[in-house]
mmCIF file of N, CA and C in Angstrom:
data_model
loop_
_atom_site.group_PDB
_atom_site.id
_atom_site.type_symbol
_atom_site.label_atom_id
_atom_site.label_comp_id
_atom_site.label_asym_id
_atom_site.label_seq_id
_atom_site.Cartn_x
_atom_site.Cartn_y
_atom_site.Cartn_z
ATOM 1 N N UNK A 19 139.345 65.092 124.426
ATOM 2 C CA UNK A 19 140.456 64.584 125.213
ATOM 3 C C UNK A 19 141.530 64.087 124.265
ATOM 4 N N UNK A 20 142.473 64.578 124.578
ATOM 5 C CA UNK A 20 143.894 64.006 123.487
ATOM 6 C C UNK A 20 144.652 62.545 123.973
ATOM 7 N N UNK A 21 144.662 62.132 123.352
ATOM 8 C CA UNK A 21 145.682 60.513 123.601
ATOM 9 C C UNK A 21 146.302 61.438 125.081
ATOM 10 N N UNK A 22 147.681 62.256 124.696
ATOM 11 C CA UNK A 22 148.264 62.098 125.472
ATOM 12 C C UNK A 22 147.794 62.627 127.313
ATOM 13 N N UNK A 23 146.562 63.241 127.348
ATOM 14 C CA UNK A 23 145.667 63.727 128.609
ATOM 15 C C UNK A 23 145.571 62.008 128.756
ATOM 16 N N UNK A 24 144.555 61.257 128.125
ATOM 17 C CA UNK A 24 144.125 60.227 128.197
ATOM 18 C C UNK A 24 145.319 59.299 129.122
ATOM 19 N N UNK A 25 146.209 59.178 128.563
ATOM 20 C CA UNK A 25 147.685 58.197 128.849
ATOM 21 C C UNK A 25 148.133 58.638 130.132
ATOM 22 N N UNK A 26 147.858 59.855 130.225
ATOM 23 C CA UNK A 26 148.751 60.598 131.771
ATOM 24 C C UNK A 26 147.832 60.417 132.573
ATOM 25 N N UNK A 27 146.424 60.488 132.458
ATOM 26 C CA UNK A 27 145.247 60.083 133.248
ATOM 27 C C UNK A 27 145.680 58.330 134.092
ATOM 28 N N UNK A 28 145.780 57.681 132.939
ATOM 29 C CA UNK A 28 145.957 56.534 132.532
ATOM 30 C C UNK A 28 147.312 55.565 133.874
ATOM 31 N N UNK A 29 148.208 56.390 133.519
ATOM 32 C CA UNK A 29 149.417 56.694 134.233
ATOM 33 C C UNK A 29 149.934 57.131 135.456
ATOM 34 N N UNK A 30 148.775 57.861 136.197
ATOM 35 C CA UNK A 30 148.432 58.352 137.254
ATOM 36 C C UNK A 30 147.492 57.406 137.832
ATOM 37 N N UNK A 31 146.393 56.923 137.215
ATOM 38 C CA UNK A 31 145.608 56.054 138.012
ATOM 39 C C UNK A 31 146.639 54.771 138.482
ATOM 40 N N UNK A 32 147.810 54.261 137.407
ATOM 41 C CA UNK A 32 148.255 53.271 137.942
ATOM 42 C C UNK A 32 149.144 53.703 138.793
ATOM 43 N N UNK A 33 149.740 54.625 139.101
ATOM 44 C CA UNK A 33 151.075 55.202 140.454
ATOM 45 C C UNK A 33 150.178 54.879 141.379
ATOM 46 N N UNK A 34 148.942 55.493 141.623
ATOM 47 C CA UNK A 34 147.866 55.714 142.519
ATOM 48 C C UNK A 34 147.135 53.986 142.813
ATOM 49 N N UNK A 35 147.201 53.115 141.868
ATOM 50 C CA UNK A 35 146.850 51.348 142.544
ATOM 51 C C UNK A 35 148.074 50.951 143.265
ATOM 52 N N UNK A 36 149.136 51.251 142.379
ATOM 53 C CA UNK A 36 150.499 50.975 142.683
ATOM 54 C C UNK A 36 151.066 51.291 144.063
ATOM 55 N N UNK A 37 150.261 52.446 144.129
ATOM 56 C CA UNK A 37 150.633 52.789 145.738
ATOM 57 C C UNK A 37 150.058 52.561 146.705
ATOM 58 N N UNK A 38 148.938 51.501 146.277
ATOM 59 C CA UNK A 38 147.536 51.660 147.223
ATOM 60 C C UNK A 38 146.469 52.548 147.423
ATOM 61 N N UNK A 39 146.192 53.064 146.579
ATOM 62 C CA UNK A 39 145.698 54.310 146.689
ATOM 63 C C UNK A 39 144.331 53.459 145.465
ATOM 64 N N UNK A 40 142.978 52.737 146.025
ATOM 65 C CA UNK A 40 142.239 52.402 144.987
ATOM 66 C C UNK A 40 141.180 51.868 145.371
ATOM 67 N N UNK A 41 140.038 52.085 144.622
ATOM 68 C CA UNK A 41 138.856 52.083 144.859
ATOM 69 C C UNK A 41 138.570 50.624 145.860
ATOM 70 N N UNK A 42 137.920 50.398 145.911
ATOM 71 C CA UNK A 42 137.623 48.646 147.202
ATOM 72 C C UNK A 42 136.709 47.722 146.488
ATOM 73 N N UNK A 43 135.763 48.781 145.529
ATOM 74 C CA UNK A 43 134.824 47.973 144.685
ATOM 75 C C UNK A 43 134.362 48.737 143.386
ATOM 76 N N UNK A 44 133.622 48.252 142.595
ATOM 77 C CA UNK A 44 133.047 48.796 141.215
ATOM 78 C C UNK A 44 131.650 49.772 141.824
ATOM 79 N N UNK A 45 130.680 49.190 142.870
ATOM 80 C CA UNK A 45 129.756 50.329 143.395
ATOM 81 C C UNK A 45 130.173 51.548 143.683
ATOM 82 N N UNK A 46 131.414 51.531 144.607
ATOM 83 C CA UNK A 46 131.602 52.447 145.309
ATOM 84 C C UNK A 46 132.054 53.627 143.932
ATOM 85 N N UNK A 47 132.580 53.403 142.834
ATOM 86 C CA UNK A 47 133.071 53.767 141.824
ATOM 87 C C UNK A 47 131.497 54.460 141.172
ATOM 88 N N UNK A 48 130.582 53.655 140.914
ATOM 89 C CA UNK A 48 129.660 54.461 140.440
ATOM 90 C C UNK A 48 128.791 54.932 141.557
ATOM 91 N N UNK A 49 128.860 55.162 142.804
ATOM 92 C CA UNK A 49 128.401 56.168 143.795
ATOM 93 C C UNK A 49 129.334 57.419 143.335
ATOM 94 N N UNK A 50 130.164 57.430 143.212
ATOM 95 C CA UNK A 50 131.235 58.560 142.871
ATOM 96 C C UNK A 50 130.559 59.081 141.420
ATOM 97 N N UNK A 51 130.666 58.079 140.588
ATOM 98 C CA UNK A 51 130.210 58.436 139.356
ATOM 99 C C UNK A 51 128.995 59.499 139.912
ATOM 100 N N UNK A 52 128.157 59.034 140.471
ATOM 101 C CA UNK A 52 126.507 59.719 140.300
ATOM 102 C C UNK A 52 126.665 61.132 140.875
ATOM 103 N N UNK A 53 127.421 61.022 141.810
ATOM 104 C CA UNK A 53 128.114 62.016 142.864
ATOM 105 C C UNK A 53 128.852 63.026 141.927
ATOM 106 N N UNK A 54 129.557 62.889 141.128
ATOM 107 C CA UNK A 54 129.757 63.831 140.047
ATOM 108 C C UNK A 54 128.835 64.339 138.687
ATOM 109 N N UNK A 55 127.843 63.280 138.224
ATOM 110 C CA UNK A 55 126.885 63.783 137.831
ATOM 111 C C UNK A 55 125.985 64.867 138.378
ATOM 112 N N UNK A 56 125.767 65.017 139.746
ATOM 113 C CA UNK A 56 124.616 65.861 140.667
ATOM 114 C C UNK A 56 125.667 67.390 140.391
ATOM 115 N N UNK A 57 126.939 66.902 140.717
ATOM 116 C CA UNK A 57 128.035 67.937 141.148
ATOM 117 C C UNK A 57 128.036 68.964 139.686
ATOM 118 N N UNK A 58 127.765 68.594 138.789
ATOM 119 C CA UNK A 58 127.621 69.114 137.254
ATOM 120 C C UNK A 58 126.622 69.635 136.774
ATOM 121 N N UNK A 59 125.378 69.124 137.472
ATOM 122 C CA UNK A 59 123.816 69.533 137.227
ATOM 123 C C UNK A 59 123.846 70.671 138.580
ATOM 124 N N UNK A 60 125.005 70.757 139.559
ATOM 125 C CA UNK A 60 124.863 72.174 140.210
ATOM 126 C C UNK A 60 125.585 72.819 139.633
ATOM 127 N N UNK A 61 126.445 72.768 139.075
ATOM 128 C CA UNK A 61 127.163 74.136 138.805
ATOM 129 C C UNK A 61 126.126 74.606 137.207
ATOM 130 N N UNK A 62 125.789 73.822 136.533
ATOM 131 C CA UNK A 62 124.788 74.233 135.675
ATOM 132 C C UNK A 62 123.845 75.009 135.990
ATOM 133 N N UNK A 63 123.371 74.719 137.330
ATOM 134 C CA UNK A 63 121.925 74.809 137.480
ATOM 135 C C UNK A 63 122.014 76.808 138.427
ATOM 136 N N UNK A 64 123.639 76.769 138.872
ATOM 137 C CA UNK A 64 124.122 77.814 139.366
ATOM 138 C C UNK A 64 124.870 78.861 138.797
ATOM 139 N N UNK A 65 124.419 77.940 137.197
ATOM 140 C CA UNK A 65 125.461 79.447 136.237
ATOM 141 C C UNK A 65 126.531 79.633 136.909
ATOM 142 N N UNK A 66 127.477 78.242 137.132
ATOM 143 C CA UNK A 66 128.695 78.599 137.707
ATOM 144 C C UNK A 66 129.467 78.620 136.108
ATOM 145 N N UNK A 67 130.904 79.512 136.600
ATOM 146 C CA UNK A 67 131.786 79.546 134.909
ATOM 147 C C UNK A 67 131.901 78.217 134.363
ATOM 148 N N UNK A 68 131.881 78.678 133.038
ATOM 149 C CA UNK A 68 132.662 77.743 132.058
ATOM 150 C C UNK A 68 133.561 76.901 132.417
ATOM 151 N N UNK A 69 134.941 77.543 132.992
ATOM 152 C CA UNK A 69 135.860 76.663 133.517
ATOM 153 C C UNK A 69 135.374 75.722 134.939
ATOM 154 N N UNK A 70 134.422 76.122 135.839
ATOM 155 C CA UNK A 70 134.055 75.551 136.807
ATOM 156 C C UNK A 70 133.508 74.496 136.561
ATOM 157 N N UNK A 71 132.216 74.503 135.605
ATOM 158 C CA UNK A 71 131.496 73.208 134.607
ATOM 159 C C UNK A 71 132.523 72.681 134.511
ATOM 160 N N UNK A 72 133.595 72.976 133.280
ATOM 161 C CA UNK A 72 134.449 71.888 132.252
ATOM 162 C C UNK A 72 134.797 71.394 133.582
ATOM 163 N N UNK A 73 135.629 71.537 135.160
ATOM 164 C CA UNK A 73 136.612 71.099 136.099
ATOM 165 C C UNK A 73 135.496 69.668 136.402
ATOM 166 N N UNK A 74 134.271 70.134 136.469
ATOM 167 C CA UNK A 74 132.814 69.316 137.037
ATOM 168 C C UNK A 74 133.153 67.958 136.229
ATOM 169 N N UNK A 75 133.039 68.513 134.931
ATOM 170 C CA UNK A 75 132.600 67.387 134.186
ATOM 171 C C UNK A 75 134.036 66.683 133.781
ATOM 172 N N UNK A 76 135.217 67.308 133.684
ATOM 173 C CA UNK A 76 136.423 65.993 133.434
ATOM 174 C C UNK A 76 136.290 65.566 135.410
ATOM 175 N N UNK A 77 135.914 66.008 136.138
ATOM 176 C CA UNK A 77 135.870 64.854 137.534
ATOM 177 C C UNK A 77 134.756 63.388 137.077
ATOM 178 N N UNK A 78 133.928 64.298 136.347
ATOM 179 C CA UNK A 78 133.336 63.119 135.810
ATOM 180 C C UNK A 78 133.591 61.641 134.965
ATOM 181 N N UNK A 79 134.300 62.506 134.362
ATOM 182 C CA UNK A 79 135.358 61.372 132.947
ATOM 183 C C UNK A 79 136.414 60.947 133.860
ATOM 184 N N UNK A 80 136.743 61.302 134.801
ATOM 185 C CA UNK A 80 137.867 60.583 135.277
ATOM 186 C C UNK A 80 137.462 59.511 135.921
ATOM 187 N N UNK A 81 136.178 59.887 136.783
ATOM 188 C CA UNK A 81 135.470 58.425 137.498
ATOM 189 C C UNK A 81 134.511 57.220 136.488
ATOM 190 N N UNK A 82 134.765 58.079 135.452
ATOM 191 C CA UNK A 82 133.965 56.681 134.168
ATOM 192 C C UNK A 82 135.886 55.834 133.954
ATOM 193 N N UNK A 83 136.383 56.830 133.819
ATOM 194 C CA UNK A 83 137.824 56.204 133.570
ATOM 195 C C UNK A 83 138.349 55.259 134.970
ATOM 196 N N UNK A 84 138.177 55.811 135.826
ATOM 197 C CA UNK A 84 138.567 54.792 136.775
ATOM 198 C C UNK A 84 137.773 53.775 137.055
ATOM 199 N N UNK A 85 136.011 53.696 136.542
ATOM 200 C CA UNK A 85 135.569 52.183 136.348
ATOM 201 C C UNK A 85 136.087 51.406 135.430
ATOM 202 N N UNK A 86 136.532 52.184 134.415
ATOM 203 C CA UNK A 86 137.045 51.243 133.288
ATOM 204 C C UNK A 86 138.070 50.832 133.543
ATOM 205 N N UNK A 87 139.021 51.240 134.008
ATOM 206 C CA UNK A 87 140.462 50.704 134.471
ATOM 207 C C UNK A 87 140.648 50.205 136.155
ATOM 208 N N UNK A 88 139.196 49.953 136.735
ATOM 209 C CA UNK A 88 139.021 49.062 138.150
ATOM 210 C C UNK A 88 138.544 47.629 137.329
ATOM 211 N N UNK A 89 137.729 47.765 136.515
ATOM 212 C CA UNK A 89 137.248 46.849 135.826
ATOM 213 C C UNK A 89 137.863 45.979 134.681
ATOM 214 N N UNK A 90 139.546 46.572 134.666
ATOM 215 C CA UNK A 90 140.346 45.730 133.914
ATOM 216 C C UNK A 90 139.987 46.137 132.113
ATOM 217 N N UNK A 91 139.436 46.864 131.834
ATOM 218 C CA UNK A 91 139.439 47.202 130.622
ATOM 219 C C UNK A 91 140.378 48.085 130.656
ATOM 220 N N UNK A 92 140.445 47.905 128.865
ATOM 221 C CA UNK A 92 141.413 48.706 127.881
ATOM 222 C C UNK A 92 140.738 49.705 127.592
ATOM 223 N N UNK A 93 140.854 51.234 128.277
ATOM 224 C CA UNK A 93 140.401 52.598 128.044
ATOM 225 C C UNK A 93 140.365 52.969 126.494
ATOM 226 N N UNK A 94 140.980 52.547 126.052
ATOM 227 C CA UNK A 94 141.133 52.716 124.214
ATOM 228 C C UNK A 94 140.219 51.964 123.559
ATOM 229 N N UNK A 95 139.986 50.888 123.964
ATOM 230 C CA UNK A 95 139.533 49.494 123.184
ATOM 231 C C UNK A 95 137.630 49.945 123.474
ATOM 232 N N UNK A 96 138.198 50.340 125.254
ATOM 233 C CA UNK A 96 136.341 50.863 125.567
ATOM 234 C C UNK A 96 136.137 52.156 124.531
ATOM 235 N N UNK A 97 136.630 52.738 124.400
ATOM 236 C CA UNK A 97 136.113 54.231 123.807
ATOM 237 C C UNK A 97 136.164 54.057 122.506
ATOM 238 N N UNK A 98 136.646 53.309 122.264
ATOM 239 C CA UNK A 98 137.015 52.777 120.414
ATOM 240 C C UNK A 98 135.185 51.895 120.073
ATOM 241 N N UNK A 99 135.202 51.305 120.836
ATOM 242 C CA UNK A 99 133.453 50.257 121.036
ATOM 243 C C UNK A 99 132.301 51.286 121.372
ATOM 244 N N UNK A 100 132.532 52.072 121.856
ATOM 245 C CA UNK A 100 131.177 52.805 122.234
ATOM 246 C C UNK A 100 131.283 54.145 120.959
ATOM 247 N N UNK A 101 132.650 54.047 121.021
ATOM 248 C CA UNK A 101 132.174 55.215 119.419
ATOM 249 C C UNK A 101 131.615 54.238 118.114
ATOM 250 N N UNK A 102 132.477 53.495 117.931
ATOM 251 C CA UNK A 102 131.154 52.472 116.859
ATOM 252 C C UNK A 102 129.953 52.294 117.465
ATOM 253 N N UNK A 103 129.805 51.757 118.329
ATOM 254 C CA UNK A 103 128.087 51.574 118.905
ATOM 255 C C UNK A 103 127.752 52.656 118.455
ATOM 256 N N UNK A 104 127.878 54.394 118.537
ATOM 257 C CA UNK A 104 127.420 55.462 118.635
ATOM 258 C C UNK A 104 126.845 55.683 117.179
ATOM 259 N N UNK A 105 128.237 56.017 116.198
ATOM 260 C CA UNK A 105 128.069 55.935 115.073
ATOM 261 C C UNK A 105 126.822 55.167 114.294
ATOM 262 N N UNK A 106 127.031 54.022 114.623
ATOM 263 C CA UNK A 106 126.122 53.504 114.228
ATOM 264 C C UNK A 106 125.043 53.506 114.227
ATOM 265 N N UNK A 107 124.522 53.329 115.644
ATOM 266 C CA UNK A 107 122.980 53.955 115.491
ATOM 267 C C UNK A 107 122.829 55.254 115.130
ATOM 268 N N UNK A 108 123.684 56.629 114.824
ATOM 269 C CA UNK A 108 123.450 57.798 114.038
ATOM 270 C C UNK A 108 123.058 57.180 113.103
ATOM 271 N N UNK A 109 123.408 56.468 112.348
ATOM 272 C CA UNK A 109 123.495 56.363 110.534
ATOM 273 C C UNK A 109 121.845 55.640 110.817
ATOM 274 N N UNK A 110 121.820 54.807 111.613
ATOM 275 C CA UNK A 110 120.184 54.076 111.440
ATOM 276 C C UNK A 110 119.287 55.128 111.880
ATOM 277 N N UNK A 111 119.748 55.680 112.943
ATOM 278 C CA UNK A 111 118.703 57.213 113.348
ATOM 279 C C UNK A 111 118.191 58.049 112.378
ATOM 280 N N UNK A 112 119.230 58.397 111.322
ATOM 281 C CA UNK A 112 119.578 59.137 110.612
ATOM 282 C C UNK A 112 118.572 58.425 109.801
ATOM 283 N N UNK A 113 118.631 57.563 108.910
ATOM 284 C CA UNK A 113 118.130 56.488 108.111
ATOM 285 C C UNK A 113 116.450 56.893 108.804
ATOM 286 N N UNK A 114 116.000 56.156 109.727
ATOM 287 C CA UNK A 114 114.969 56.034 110.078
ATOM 288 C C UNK A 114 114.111 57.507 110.059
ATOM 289 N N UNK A 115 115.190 58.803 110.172
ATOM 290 C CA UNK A 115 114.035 60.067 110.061
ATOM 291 C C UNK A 115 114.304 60.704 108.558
ATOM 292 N N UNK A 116 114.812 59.858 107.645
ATOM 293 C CA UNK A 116 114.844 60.438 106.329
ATOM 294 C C UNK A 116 113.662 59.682 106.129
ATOM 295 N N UNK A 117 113.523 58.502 106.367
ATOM 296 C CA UNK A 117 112.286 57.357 105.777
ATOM 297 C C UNK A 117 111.113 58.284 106.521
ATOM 298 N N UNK A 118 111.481 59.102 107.377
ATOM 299 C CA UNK A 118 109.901 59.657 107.887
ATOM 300 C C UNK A 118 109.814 61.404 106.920
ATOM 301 N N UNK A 119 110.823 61.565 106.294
ATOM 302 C CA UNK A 119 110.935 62.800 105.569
ATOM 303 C C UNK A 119 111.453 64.320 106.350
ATOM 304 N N UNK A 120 112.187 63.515 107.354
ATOM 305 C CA UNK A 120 113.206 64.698 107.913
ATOM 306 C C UNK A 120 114.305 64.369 106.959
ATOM 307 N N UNK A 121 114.832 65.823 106.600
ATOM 308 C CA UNK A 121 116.335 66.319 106.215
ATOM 309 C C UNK A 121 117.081 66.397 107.217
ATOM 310 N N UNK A 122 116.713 67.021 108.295
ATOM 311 C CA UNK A 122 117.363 66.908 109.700
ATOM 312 C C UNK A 122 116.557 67.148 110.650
ATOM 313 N N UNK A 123 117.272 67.286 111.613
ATOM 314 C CA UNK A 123 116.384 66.997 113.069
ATOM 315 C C UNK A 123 116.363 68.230 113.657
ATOM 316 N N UNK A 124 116.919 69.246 113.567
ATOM 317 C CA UNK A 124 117.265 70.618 113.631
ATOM 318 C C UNK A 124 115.503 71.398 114.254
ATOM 319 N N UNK A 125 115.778 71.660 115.334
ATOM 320 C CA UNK A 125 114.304 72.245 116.005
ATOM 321 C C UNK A 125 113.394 71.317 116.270
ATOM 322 N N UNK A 126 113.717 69.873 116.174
ATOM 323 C CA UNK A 126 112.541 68.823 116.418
ATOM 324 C C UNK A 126 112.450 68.519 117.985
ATOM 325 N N UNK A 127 111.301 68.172 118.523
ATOM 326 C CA UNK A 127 111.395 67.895 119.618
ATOM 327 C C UNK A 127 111.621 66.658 120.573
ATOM 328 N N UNK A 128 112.185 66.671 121.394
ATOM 329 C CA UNK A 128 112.992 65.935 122.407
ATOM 330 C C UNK A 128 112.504 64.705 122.286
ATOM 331 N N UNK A 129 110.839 64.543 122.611
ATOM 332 C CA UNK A 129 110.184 63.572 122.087
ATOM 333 C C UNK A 129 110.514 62.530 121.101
ATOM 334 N N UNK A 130 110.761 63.018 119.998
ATOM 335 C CA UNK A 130 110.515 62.636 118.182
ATOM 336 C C UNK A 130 112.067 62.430 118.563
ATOM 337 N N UNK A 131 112.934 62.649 118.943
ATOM 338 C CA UNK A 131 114.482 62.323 118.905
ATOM 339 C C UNK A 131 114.295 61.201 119.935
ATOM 340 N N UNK A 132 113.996 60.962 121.484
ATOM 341 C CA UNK A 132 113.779 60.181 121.656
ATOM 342 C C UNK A 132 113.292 58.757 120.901
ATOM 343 N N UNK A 133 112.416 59.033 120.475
ATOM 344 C CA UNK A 133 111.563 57.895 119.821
ATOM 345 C C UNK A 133 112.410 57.674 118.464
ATOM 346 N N UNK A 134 112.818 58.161 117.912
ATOM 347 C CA UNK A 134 114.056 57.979 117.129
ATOM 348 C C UNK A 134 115.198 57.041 117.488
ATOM 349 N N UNK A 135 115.553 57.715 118.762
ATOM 350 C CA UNK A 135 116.885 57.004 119.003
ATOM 351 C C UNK A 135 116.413 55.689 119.457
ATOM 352 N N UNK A 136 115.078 55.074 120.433
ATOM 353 C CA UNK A 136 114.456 53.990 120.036
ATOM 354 C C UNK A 136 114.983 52.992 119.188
ATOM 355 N N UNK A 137 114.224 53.859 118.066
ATOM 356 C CA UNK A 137 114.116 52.879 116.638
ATOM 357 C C UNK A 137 115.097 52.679 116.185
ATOM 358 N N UNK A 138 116.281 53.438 116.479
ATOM 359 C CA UNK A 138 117.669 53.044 115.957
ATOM 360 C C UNK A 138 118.187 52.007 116.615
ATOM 361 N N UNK A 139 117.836 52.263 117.923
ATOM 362 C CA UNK A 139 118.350 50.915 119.047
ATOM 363 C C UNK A 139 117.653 49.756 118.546
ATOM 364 N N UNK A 140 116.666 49.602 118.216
ATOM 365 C CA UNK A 140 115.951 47.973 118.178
ATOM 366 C C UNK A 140 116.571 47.304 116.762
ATOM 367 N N UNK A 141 116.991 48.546 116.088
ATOM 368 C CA UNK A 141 117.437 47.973 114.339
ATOM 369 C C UNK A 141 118.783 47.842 114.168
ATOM 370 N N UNK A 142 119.500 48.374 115.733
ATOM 371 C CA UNK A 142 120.662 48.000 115.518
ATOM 372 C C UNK A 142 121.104 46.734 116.143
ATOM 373 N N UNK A 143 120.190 46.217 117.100
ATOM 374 C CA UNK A 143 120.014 45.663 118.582
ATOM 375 C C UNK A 143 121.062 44.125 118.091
ATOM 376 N N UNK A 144 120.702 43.683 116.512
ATOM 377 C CA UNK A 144 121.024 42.436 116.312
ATOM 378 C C UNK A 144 122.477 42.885 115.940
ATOM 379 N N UNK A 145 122.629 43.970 115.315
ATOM 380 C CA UNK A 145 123.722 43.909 114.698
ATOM 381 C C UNK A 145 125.350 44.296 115.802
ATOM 382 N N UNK A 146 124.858 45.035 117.032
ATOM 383 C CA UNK A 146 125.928 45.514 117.587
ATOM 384 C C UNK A 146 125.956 44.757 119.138
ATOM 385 N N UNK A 147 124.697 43.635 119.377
ATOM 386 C CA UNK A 147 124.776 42.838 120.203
ATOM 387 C C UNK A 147 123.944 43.111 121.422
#
């Protein structure tokens, strides 16, 4: 997503409060949310096109975006925090399957990445809150 998609997103949600046009609560926002999750796991699940998925899944990002901006956050400031959160536990993930004598994770199973990402969470747990 480019800044400027982001900003016009951004920009549109507020014409759309501005006009009355807005959610009533934060549930009803993630009923929608889940409601576009299912909506994405069908067109997957229906080998619908490429472009049909991608339409699925920015309906999706738009309803994470409109919790974040019902909820009074800074869309930048949120996506700026969860990419450090992210990062970070890579590098401890990362860390934790060199100490087990992976080079990479490449063909490992779902499992062992699970339980990975675990161990990254509990070692990051103090540091990112």
């Amino acid at each position: 997503m480019t800044d400027n998609a982001l900003q016009h997103l951004l920009n549109v949600e507020k014409e759309a409060r501005d006009f009355g046009f807005l959610w009533p609560d934060a549930e009803m926002i993630i009923d929608q949310a889940l409601s576009e999750c299912e909506e994405v796991r069908e067109a997957l699940r229906q080998q619908q096109t490429q472009q049909r998925v991608q339409e699925e899944v920015g309906d999706l990002l738009h309803t994470a975006i409109s919790l974040c901006f019902f909820l009074g956050f800074d869309v930048q400031e949120t996506l700026a925090k969860t990419s450090v959160k992210f990062a970070t536990r890579m590098e401890a993930l990362k860390a934790v399957a060199r100490e087990r004598g992976y080079v990479d994770l490449k063909g490992q199973s779902i499992a062992l990445l699970g339980e990975l990402w675990q161990q990254a969470k509990l070692e990051t747990k103090d540091l990112l809150g």
